Tab-separated table of C-alpha atoms and ligand atoms in Angstrom:
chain	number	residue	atom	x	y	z
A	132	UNK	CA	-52.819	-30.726	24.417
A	133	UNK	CA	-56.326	-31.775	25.090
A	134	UNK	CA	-59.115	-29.377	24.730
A	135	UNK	CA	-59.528	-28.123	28.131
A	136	UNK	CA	-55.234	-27.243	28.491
A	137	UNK	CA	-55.756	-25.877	25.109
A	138	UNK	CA	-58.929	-23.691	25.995
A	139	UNK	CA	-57.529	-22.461	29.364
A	140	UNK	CA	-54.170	-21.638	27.585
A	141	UNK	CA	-56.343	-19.065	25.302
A	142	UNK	CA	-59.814	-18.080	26.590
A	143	UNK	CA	-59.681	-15.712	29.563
A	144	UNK	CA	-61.124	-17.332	33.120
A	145	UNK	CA	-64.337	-15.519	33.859
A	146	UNK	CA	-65.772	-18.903	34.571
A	147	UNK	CA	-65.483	-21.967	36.923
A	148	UNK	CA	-66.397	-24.762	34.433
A	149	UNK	CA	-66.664	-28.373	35.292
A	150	UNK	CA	-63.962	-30.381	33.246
A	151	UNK	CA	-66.552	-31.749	30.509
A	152	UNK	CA	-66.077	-31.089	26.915
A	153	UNK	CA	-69.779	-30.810	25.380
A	154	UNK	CA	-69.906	-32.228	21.681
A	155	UNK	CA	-73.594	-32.795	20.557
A	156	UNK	CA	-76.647	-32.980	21.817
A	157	UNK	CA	-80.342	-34.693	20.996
A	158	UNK	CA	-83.529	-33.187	22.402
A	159	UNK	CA	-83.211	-32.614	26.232
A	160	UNK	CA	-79.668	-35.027	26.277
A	161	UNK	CA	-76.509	-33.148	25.982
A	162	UNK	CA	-73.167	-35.373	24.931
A	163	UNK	CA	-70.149	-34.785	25.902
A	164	UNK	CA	-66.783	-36.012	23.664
A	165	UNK	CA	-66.469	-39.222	25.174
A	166	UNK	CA	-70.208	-39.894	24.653
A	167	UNK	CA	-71.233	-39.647	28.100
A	168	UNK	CA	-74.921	-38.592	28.373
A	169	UNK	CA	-76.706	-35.483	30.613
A	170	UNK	CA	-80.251	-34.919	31.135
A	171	UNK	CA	-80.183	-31.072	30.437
A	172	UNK	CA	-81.780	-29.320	33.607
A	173	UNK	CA	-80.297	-26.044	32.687
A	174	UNK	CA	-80.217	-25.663	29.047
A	175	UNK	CA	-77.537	-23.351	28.313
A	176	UNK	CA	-78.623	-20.914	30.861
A	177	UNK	CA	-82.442	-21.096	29.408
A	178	UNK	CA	-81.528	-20.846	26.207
A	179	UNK	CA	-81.838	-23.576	24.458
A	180	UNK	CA	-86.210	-23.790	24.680
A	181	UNK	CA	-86.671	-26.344	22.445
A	182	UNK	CA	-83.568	-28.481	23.550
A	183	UNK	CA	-80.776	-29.549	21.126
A	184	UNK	CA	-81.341	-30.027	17.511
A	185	UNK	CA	-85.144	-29.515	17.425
A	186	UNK	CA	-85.881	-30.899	13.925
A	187	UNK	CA	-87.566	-27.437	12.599
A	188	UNK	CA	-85.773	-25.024	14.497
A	189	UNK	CA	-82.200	-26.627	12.968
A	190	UNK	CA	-83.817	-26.561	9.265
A	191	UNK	CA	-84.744	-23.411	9.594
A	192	UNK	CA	-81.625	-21.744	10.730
A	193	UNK	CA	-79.605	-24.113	8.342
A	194	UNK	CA	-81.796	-22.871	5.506
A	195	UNK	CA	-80.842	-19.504	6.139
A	196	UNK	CA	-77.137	-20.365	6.596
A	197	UNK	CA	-77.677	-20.935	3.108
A	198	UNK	CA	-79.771	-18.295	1.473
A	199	UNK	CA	-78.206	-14.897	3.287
A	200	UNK	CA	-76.510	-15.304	6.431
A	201	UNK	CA	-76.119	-11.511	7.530
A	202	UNK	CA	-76.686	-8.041	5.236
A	203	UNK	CA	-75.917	-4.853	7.469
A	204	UNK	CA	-79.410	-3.162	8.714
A	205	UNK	CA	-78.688	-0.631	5.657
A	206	UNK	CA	-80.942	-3.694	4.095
A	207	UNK	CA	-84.080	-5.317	4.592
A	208	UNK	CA	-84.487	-8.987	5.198
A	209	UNK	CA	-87.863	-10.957	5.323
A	210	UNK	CA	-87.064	-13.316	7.748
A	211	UNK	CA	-86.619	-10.263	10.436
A	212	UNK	CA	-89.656	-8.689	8.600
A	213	UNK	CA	-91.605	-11.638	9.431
A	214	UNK	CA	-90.024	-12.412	13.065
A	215	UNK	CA	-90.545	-8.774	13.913
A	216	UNK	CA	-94.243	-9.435	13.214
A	217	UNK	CA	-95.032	-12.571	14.663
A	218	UNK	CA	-92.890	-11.544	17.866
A	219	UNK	CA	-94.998	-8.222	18.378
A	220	UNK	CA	-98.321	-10.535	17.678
A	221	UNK	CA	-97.748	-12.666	20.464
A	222	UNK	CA	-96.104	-10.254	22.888
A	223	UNK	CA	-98.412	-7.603	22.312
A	224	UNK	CA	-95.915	-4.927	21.695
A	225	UNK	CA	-95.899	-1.887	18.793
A	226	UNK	CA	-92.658	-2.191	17.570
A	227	UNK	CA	-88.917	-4.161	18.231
A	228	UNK	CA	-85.305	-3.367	17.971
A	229	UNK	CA	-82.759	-6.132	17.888
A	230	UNK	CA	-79.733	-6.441	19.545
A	231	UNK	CA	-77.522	-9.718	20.124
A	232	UNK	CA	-77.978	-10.533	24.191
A	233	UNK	CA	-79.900	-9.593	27.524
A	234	UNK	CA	-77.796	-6.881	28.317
A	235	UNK	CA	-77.936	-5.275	25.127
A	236	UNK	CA	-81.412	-5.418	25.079
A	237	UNK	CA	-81.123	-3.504	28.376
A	238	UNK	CA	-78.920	-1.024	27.434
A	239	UNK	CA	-81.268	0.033	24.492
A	240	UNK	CA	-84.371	0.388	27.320
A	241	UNK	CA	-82.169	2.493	29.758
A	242	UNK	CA	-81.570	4.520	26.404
A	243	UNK	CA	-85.139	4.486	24.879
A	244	UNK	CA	-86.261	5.528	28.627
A	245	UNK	CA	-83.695	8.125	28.695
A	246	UNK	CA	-84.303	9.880	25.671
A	247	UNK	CA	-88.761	9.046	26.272
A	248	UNK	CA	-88.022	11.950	29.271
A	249	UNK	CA	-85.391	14.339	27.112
A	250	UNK	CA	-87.710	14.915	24.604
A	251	UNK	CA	-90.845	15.409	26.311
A	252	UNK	CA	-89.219	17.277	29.446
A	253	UNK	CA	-86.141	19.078	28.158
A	254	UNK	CA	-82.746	18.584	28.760
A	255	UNK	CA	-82.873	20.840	32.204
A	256	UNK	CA	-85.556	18.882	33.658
A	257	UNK	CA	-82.970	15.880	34.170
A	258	UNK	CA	-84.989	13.545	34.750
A	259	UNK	CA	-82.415	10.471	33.295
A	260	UNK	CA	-83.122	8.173	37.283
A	261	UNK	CA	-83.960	4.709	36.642
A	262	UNK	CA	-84.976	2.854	39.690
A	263	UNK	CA	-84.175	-1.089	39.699
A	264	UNK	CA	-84.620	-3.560	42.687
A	265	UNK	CA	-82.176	-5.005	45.144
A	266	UNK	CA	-81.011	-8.142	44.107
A	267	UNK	CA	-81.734	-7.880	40.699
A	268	UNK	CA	-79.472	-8.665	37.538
A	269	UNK	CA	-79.516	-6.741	34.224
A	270	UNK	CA	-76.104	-7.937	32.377
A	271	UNK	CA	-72.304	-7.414	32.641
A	272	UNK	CA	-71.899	-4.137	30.208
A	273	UNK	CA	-70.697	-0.905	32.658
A	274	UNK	CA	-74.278	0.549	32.091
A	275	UNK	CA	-76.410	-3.085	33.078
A	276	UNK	CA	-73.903	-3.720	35.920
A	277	UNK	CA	-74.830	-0.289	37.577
A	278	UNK	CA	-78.031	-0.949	36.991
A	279	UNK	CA	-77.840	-4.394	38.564
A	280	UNK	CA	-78.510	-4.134	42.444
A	281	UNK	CA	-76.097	-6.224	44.494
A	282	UNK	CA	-72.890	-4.825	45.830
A	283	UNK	CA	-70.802	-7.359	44.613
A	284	UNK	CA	-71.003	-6.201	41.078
A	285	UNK	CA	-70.371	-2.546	41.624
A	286	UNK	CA	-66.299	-3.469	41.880
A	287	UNK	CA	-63.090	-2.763	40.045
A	288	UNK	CA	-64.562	-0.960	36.987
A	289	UNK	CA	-64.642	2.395	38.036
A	290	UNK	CA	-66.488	4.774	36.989
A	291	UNK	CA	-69.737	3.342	36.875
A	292	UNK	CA	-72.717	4.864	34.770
A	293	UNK	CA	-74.798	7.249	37.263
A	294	UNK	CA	-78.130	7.629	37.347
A	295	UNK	CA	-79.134	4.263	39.205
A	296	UNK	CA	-81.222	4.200	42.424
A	297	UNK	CA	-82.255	0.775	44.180
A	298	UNK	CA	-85.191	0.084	46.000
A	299	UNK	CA	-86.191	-2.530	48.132
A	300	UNK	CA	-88.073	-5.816	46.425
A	301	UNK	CA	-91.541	-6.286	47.301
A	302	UNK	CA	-91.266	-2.958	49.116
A	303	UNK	CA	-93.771	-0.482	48.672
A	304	UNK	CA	-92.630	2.104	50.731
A	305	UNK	CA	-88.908	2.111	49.644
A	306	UNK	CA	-89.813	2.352	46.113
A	307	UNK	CA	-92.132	5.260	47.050
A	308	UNK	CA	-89.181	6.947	49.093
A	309	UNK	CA	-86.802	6.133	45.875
A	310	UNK	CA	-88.942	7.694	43.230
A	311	UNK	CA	-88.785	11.581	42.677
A	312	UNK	CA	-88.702	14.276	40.071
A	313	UNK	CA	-86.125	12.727	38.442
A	314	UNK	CA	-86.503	9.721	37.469
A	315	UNK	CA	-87.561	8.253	33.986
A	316	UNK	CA	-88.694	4.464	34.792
A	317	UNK	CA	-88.322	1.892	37.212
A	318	UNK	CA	-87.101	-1.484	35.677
A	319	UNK	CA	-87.311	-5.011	37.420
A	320	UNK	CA	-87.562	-8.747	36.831
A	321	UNK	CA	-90.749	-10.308	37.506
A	322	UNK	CA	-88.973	-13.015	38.646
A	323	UNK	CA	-85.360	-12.445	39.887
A	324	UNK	CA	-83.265	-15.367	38.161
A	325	UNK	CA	-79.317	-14.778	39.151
A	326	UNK	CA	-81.058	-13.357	42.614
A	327	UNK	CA	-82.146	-16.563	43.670
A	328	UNK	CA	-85.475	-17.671	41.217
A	329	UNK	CA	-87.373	-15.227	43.649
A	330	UNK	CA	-91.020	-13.615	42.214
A	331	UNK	CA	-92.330	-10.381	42.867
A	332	UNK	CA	-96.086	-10.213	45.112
A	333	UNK	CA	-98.596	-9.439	43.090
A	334	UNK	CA	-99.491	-6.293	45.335
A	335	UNK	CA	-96.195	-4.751	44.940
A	336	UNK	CA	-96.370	-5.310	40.931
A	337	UNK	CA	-99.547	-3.610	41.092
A	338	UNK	CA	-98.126	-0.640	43.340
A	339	UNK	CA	-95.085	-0.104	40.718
A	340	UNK	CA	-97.617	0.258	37.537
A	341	UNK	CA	-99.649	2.742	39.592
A	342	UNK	CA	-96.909	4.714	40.902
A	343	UNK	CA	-95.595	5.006	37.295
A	344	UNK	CA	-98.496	6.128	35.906
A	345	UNK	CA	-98.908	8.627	37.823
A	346	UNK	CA	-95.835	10.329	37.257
A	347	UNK	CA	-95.820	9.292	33.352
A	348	UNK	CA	-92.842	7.230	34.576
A	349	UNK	CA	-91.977	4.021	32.292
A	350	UNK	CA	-91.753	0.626	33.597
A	351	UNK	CA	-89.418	-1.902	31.967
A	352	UNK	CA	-90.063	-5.505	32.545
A	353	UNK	CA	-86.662	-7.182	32.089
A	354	UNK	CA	-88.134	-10.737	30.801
A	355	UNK	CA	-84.642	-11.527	29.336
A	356	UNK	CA	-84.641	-15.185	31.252
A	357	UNK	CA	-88.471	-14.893	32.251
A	358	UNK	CA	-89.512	-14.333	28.517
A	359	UNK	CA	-90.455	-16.701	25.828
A	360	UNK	CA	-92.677	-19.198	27.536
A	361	UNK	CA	-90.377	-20.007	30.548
A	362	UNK	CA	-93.213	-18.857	32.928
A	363	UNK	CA	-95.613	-20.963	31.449
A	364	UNK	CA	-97.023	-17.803	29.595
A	365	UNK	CA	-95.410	-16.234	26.384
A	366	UNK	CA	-94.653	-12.737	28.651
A	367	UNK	CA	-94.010	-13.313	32.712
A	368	UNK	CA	-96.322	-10.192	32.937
A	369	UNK	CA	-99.028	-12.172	31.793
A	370	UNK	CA	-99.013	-14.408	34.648
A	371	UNK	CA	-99.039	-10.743	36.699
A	372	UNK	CA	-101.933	-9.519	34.809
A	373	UNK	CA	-99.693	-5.992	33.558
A	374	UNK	CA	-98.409	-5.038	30.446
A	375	UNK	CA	-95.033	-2.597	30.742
A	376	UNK	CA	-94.273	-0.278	28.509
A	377	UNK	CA	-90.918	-1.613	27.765
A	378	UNK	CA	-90.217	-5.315	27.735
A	379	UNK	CA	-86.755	-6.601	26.978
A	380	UNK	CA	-85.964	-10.526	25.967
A	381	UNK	CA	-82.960	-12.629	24.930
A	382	UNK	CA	-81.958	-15.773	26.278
A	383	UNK	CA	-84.464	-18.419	25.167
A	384	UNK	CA	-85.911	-16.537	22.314
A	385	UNK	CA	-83.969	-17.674	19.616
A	386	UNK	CA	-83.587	-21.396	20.723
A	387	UNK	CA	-79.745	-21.120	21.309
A	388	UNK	CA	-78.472	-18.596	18.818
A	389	UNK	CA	-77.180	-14.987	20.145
A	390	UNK	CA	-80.335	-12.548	20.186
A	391	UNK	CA	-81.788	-9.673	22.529
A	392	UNK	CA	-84.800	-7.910	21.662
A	393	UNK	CA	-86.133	-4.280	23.336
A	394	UNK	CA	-90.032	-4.087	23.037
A	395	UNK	CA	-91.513	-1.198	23.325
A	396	UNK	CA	-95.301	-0.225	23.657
A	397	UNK	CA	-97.567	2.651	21.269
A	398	UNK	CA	-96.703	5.559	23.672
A	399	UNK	CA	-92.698	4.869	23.456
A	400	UNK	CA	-91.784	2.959	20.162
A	401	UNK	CA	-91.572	6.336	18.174
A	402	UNK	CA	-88.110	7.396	20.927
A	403	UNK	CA	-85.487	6.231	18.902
A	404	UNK	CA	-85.106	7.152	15.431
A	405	UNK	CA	-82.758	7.378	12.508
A	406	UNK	CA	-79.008	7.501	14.354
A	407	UNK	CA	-80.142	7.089	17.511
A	408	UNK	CA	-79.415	3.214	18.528
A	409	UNK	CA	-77.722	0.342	16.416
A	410	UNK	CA	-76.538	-2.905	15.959
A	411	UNK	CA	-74.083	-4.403	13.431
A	412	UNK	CA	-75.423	-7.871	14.189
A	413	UNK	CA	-78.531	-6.992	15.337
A	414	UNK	CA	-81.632	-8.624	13.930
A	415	UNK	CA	-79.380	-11.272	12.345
A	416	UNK	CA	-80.933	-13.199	9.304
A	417	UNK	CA	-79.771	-16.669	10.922
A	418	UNK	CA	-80.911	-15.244	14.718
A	419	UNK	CA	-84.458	-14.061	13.009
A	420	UNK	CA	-84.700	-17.474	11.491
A	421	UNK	CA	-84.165	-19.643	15.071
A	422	UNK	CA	-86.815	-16.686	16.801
A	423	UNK	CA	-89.247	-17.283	14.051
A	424	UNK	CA	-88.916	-21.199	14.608
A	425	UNK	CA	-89.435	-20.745	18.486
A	426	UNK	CA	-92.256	-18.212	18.428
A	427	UNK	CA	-94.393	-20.625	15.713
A	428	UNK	CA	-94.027	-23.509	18.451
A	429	UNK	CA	-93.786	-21.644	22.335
A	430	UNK	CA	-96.404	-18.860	20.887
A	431	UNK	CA	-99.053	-21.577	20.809
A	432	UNK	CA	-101.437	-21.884	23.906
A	433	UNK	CA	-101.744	-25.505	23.571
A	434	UNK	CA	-97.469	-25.110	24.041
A	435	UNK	CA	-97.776	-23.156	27.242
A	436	UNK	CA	-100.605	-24.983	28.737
A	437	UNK	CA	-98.324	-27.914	28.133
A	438	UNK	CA	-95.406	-25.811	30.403
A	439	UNK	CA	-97.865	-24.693	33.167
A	440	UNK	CA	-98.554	-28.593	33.382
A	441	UNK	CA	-95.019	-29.816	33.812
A	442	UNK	CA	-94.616	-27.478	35.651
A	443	UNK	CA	-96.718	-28.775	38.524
A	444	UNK	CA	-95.584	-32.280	37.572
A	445	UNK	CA	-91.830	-31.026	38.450
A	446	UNK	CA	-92.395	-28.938	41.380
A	447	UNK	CA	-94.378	-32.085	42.754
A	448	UNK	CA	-92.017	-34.247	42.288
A	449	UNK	CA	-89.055	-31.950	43.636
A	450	UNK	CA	-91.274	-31.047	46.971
A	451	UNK	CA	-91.051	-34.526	47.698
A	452	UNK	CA	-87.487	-34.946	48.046
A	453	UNK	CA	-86.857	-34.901	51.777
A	454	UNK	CA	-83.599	-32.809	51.523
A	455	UNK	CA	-85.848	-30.019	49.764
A	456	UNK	CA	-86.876	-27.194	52.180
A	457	UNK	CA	-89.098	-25.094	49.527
A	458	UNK	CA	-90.031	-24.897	45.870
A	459	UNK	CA	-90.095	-21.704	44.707
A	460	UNK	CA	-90.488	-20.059	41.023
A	461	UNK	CA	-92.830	-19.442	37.900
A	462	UNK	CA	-93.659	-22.051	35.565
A	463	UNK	CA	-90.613	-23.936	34.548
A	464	UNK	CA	-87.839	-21.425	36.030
A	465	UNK	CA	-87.780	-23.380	39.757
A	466	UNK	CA	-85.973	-22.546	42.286
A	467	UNK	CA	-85.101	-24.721	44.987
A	468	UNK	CA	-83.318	-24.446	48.494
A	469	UNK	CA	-81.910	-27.618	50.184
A	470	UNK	CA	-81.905	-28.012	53.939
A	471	UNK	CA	-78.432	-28.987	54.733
A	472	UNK	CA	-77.028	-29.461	51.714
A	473	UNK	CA	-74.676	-26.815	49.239
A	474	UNK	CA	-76.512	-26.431	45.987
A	475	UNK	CA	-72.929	-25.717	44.360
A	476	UNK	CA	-71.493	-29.340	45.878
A	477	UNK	CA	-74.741	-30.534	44.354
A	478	UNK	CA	-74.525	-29.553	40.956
A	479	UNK	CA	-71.015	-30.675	40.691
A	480	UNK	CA	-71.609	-34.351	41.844
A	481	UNK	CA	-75.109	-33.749	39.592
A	482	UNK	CA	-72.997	-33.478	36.582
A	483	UNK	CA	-70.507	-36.698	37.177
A	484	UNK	CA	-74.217	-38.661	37.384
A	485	UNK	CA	-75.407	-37.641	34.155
A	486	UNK	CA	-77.133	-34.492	35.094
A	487	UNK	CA	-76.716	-30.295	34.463
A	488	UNK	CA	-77.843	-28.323	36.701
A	489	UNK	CA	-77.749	-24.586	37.765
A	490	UNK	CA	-77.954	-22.627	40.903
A	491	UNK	CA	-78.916	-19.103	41.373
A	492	UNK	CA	-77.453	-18.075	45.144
A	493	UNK	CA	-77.623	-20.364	47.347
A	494	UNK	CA	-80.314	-22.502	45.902
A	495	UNK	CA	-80.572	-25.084	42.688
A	496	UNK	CA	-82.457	-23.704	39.721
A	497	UNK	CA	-84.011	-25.714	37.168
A	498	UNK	CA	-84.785	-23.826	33.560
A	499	UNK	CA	-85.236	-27.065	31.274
A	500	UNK	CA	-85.980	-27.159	28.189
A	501	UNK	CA	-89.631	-25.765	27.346
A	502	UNK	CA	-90.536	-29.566	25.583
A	503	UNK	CA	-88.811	-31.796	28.341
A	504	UNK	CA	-91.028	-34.627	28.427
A	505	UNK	CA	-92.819	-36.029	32.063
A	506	UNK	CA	-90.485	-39.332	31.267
A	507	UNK	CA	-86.669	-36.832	31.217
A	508	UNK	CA	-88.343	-34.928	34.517
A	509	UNK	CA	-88.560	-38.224	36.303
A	510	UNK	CA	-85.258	-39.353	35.064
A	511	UNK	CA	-83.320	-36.158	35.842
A	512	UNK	CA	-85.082	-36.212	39.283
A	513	UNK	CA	-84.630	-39.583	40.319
A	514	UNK	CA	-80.954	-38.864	39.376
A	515	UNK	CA	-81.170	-36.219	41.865
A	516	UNK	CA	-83.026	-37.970	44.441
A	517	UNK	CA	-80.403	-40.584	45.051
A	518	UNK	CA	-77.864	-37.730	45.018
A	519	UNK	CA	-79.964	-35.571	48.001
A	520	UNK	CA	-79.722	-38.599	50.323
B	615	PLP	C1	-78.970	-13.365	31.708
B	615	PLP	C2	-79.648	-12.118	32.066
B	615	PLP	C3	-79.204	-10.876	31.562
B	615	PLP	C4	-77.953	-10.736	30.724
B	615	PLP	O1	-78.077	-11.377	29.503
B	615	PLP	P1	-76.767	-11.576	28.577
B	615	PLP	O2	-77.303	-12.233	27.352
B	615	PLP	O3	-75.823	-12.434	29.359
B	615	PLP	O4	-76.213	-10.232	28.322
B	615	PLP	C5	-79.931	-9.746	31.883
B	615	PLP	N1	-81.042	-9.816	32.653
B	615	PLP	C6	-81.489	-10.989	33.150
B	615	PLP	C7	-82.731	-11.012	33.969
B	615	PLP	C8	-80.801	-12.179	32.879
B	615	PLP	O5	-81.241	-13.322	33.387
C-alpha cells in the first residue's frame, strides 16, 4: 500500500486533500516524497510564520525536545515562564492561559466571559449571551461551532451550546438590536478568514467598543489566524487602533507546533482561578519553546514593517492579474476574488504547477509565510499568472 491507500484506510475523511504526500520542507518551499517542489502560499493554514525549518526556531524546539519535553501544569517550566512574559510584552495583555488550538483558546474566552458576569452579577442575573457576527468562524468544538455564525455549521450535532446570538457584520444597528440585558461580550474577527478574508470598517469596530463599554460588556477579539504579525502588526487590533479585553491566538504563534493562547486584559485576568479551566498539554515546554522563537523575531518592528511592505508588493502584483476582480485583506492575509474563474479549480491546478494555495469561500487566500522573500512572491505569482489566463 502506498501512503495515501494506507492513510485513507485509517484516518477518518473530514478532508478533501489533493493526492500529494508532503515530506520536508526549506524556508517558504515545501517537498513532497518524490521531491517535487511548492512555493508555500498557504503555510499550513498560517501556521507555519517563519516557513519550514527556520534555523532558530528548529534549535530551539529541538533543544527542548531534549531538556524536558512536557511536565503536567502541577509544575513550573521557564521556557513558559519566559514565553508567558515576552508574549504579554508585546501584546499588551495582563496575563495568559494556554491551551493547544484556536478553538480552545475560544472556548476558555466564552468561559472567562461567562464566569467575568456570574461573579459580578449573580447567578439570577443570567447574563451568559455572547454576541458573534454572521459569517464568522470560531473552531469545530460543540461550544465554537455555535458560536460560529453560518448555517452550515449548525448541523447534525444536536444539541448545540445556547447562549449564542448573531448580528449582522459591519452593522451597527443589528448589533444594537442584538445586545440586551443579557449578554456578557460580543466576540468577532477583525478580519473574517474562513468567511472570505473580509475586514471589519473601522466605524463599526469603533461602535462595538463603545457599545460594550457602556454596558460593562467584554469584547473578545478572536486574532487566532489574524494574530502574530499576519496583519502586518503583532495584534490585528492594532491596525484598528482598539485594545479588547480578551484576545485569543493560535495558529501562527508557535511557528507550526499545536498552541492556543486566551489573553486577557487587568479588569478580567483575575476570572479564572484555581479549578476553574485546564489543560493537560497546555503551555507545552516544546510549544513555549517554538512561541518564544517566533515572538523574539515577528515581535520586532523592523519584522512587521518588513510584512506591511510585502504586503503592498503582493497585493500589487496580484491587482495586476487581469483575471483578478479585487484584492481584499490586512497585511499578508489577502484575499482575492477572480472574475470568471473557480478559486477551488484554481488551487487544484495551482498545486500540480508547484504552488499551495488556499481559498476562503469563493475567493483565493494567500497567508504566506511572514519572511517570504519579494523574489518567492514573484515566483509563486508568476506561477499563478500563467495559470489565470
Ligand atoms: C482556524 C481558526 C479557528 C480554529 O482554530 P483551530 O486551531 O482549528 O481550533 C478559530 N478561529 C479562527 C478565526 C480561525 O481562523
Amino acid at each position: 500500500m502506498n501512503t495515501i491507500e494506507k492513510f485513507n484506510s485509517h484516518v477518518m475523511a473530514t478532508y478533501g486533500r489533493y493526492d500529494v504526500v508532503m515530506e520536508k520542507g526549506n524556508g517558504r518551499t515545501a517537498i513532497d516524497e518524490n521531491g517535487k517542489e511548492y512555493i508555500d502560499f498557504g503555510s499550513g493554514i498560517g501556521t507555519n510564520s517563519l516557513g519550514y525549518c527556520d534555523e532558530e526556531w528548529a534549535d530551539a524546539v529541538c533543544a527542548q525536545a531534549r531538556a524536558v519535553q512536557h511536565t503536567s501544569n502541577y509544575y513550573y517550566t521557564k521556557v513558559q515562564a519566559d514565553f508567558a512574559e515576552k508574549l504579554c510584552g508585546v501584546s499588551g495583555y495582563d496575563k495568559v492561559f494556554f491551551g493547544n488550538s484556536g478553538a480552545e483558546a475560544n472556548e476558555c474566552a466564552i468561559k472567562l466571559a461567562r464566569k467575568y458576569s456570574f461573579d459580578k452579577y449573580g447567578k439570577d442575573a443570567e447574563r451568559y449571551k455572547i454576541i458573534t457576527l454572521k459569517n464568522s468562524f470560531h473552531g469545530r468544538t460543540l461550544t465554537t461551532l455555535s458560536a460560529t455564525g453560518q448555517d452550515v455549521f449548525h448541523n447534525y450535532f444536536f444539541p448545540f451550546t445556547q447562549g449564542f446570538d448573531f448580528a449582522e457584520a459591519n452593522n451597527i444597528d443589528d448589533l444594537k438590536a442584538k445586545i440586551d440585558d443579557k449578554t456578557c461580550a460580543v466576540m468577532f474577527e477583525f478580519v473574517q478568514g474562513e468567511g472570505g478574508v473580509i475586514p471589519l470598517d473601522k466605524e463599526f469596530v469603533e461602535a462595538i467598543f463603545e457599545m460594550c463599554a457602556e454596558k460593562d460588556i467584554l469584547t473578545i477579539a478572536d486574532e487566532v489566524q489574524t494574530g502574530a504579525g499576519r496583519t502586518g502588526r503583532f495584534l490585528a487590533s492594532q491596525n484598528y487602533g482598539v485594545k479588547p479585553d480578551i484576545t485569543t491566538m493560535a495558529k501562527g504563534l508557535a511557528g507550526g507546533v499545536p498552541i492556543g493562547a486566551c489573553l486577557a486584559s487587568e479588569k478580567c485576568a483575575g476570572v479564572l482561578v484555581k479549578g476553574t479551566h485546564g489543560s493537560t498539554f497546555g503551555g507545552n515546554p516544546l510549544a513555549c519553546a517554538g512561541g518564544l522563537a517566533v515572538l523574539n523575531k515577528v515581535g520586532d518592528d523592523g519584522f512587521l514593517a518588513q510584512v506591511r511592505e510585502k504586503s503592498e508588493y503582493f497585493r500589487e502584483k496580484l491587482a495586476q492579474i487581469p483575471e483578478v476582480e479585487s484584492v481584499d485583506g490586512l497585511g499578508l492575509m489577502i484575499g482575492v476574488r477572480l472574475k470568471s474563474k473557480k478559486a477551488a479549480d484554481i488551487c487544484k491546478v495551482a498545486v500540480d504547477n508547484g504552488l499551495l494555495l488556499l481559498t476562503a469561500k469563493d475567493k483565493l487566500r494567500f497567508l504566506p509565510p511572514l519572511n517570504i522573500t519579494k523574489e518567492e512572491i514573484d515566483k509563486g505569482i508568476d506561477i499563478l499568472s500563467q495559470l489565470l489566463k
